[in-house]
Amino acid sequence: MSLNDEIARRRTFAIISHPDAGKTTLTEKLLLFGGAIHIAGAVKSNKIKKTATSDWMEIEKQRGISVATSVMGFEYNNIKINILDTPGHQDFAEDTFRTLTAVDSVIIVVDIAKGVETQTRKLMEVCRMRNTPVIIFVNKLDREGQNPFDLLDELEAELQIAVRPLSWPINQGQRFKGVYNIFEEKLDLFTPNKQMVTESIAFNDIAKPELEDYIGKENAAQLREDMELINGVYNPFDKNEYLSGKLAPVFFGSALNNFGVKELLDCFIQIAPSPRPIKAEERVVQPEETQFSGFIFKIHANMDPNHRSCIAFVKICSGKFERNVNYKHIRHNKLLKFSSATAFMAQKKETVDEAFAGDIIGLPDSSSTFKIGDTLTAGEALHFKGIPSFSPEMFKYIENADPMKFKQLEKGINQLMDEGVAQLFVNQFNGRKIIGTVGQLQFEVIQYRLEHEYNAICRWEPISLYKACWIESDDKVQLENFKKRKQQFMAVDKSGRDVFLADSNYVLQMAQSDFPKIKFHFTSEF
Ligand code: G4P
């Protein structure tokens, strides 16, 4: 197969949802279709329950297990599908944001009863920033939930994206009969069964009286009425609108019952994008270019202190990766070759000889060669953009609790930050180090890992901060004035950029109105 054909048949995407909407269940059913697993219940993957914070070791254990399922590749109808798993626990949201930089499209799972939830909203924001094409799967139709029209309105308003149903539920809960597959003009009738693949009946004209034989008189009348409304309100599905991230097709089903999943998958492989061009600082890189390039979007550390080892996850942006060929680590300006890169086929890792644009490979990294955002190429100096850090939600001072272990602590903090475990800001006024996270769990993870991997002991001290924002301005005088006025609250991030530490929303608003020429950013990428 030619390089172009290999790339064109790849679909790399992530399934995202608020915890409990059904992401794990849907992933598992997709794997069943791909023949990648044979029984339901095989994927427990990143299913991290809302555990008490003291249970974070358990969570890390699960995270460890989930390395193999971080990326799940399988073949379906000659399409190579790569699903990137994302942690369910919101304290690891930053991981999810970064994973979204490595996908070409996204499926969002929404619970019919709960509608759009906080985590969904946040994740959608990241998709919108990157114009990532999005398909929505409304799950749990076997339960009572909202009226589907109301839900469509909610999706549109809350996720700020136009929607277009491509399947439509026939009743719900106990009375759920199935869905009308608008995309393929088929009637899919529901039989509750966790293993079975659904049977479809071609049905291109729902005006036909036979519809009543299948779903009963009342349901048939309702479906006809609903379809009339859909066709009146929504424009016909426009694939280009979807590909540009402006329109989300919506499917309905029940992942647990394996219902509506095949319809979703069959449509997905037809409309979802193959690997897309990626912006580097220097130029736009096309996936079909013959020269290899890729970037590290995730580093997964093994928590076992006896053999500290990491896997760096690389998204291949262009060309073909080959085993034992020299590639340039751009930040270190060094040639490296890899004999044991791994590919992820369903639940096992295997050594790869070659992989193509769109694929994800894992590079073993025991000596912290890589950090998030690093670029590897066949030689050209490229720097891929688009691995944002978000303003953290929680902050603490980190202090050395053992004066003899100062160096170990420094090294540990630096390496953990390179891995993207949390964000480090150094206060320019007093030189103190501040760690910013999205959740309490990350502080515990850092403390534990510093102790067990670096033999360093840290102590946390409280700091009351509302937000950290990156600042910039074309007006150098105003910028300098601001920094002088706020000198106690000025810090630098890992890359030496100016960060303002606002201790309240009020202070931030005052700063914004007093210094109109300064831009305050809430993500590190602007
Ligand atoms: P998540 O990864 O998004 O967190 O969700 P997950 O798939 O783990 O699903 C959350 C719960 O919702 C699970 O129940 C799962 O069985 C259930 N679920 C998923 N899809 C459907 C569906 O279509 N209909 C119904 N009725 N339930 C669904 P649980 O009791 O929390 O876990 P488990 O013991 O079943 O594993």
Short mmCIF file of C-alpha atoms and ligand atoms in Angstrom, two decimals, residues 17-26 44 46-49 88 109 111 137 139-143 253-258, ligand 1:
data_model
loop_
_atom_site.label_atom_id
_atom_site.label_comp_id
_atom_site.label_asym_id
_atom_site.label_seq_id
_atom_site.Cartn_x
_atom_site.Cartn_y
_atom_site.Cartn_z
CA SER A 17 -17.38 12.54 28.33
CA HIS A 18 -18.23 13.57 31.81
CA PRO A 19 -17.50 10.60 34.12
CA ASP A 20 -20.22 7.94 34.01
CA ALA A 21 -21.83 9.00 30.73
CA GLY A 22 -20.59 5.76 29.14
CA LYS A 23 -17.19 6.41 27.56
CA THR A 24 -15.65 3.12 28.71
CA THR A 25 -18.69 1.13 27.66
CA LEU A 26 -18.76 2.73 24.22
CA LYS A 44 -11.72 -1.61 32.31
CA ASN A 46 -9.13 4.17 32.65
CA LYS A 47 -12.27 3.64 34.55
CA ILE A 48 -11.30 5.60 37.60
CA LYS A 49 -14.15 5.91 39.98
CA GLY A 88 -11.95 9.72 33.55
CA VAL A 109 -20.77 10.87 24.90
CA ASP A 111 -26.15 10.86 29.02
CA PHE A 137 -23.41 10.11 20.89
CA ASN A 139 -26.31 7.39 25.44
CA LYS A 140 -28.60 5.41 27.75
CA LEU A 141 -31.75 5.60 25.67
CA ASP A 142 -32.88 2.46 27.48
CA ARG A 143 -33.51 4.79 30.42
CA GLY A 253 -28.30 4.73 21.33
CA SER A 254 -27.39 2.61 24.30
CA ALA A 255 -23.76 1.63 24.58
CA LEU A 256 -24.44 -0.92 27.30
CA ASN A 257 -26.90 -2.74 25.05
CA ASN A 258 -24.65 -2.31 22.03
P1 G4P B 1 -17.45 6.44 31.85
O1 G4P B 1 -16.35 5.64 31.23
O2 G4P B 1 -17.92 7.56 30.97
O3 G4P B 1 -17.19 6.89 33.25
O4 G4P B 1 -18.75 5.51 31.94
P2 G4P B 1 -18.91 3.94 31.91
O5 G4P B 1 -18.80 3.41 30.54
O6 G4P B 1 -18.07 3.33 32.96
O7 G4P B 1 -20.44 3.86 32.32
C1 G4P B 1 -20.93 4.37 33.54
C2 G4P B 1 -22.11 3.53 34.01
O8 G4P B 1 -23.17 3.67 33.07
C3 G4P B 1 -21.80 2.04 34.10
O9 G4P B 1 -22.57 1.53 35.16
C4 G4P B 1 -22.35 1.51 32.79
O10 G4P B 1 -22.68 0.15 32.85
C5 G4P B 1 -23.57 2.39 32.59
N1 G4P B 1 -23.98 2.50 31.18
C6 G4P B 1 -23.20 2.72 30.09
N2 G4P B 1 -23.96 2.75 28.98
C7 G4P B 1 -25.23 2.55 29.35
C8 G4P B 1 -26.48 2.46 28.65
O11 G4P B 1 -26.56 2.57 27.43
N3 G4P B 1 -27.59 2.24 29.41
C9 G4P B 1 -27.54 2.11 30.76
N4 G4P B 1 -28.69 1.90 31.39
N5 G4P B 1 -26.40 2.18 31.45
C10 G4P B 1 -25.25 2.39 30.77
P3 G4P B 1 -21.94 1.23 36.59
O12 G4P B 1 -23.01 0.58 37.38
O13 G4P B 1 -21.33 2.48 37.13
O14 G4P B 1 -20.73 0.31 36.28
P4 G4P B 1 -20.70 -1.24 35.95
O15 G4P B 1 -20.75 -1.89 37.25
O16 G4P B 1 -21.89 -1.53 35.08
O17 G4P B 1 -19.41 -1.40 35.23
#
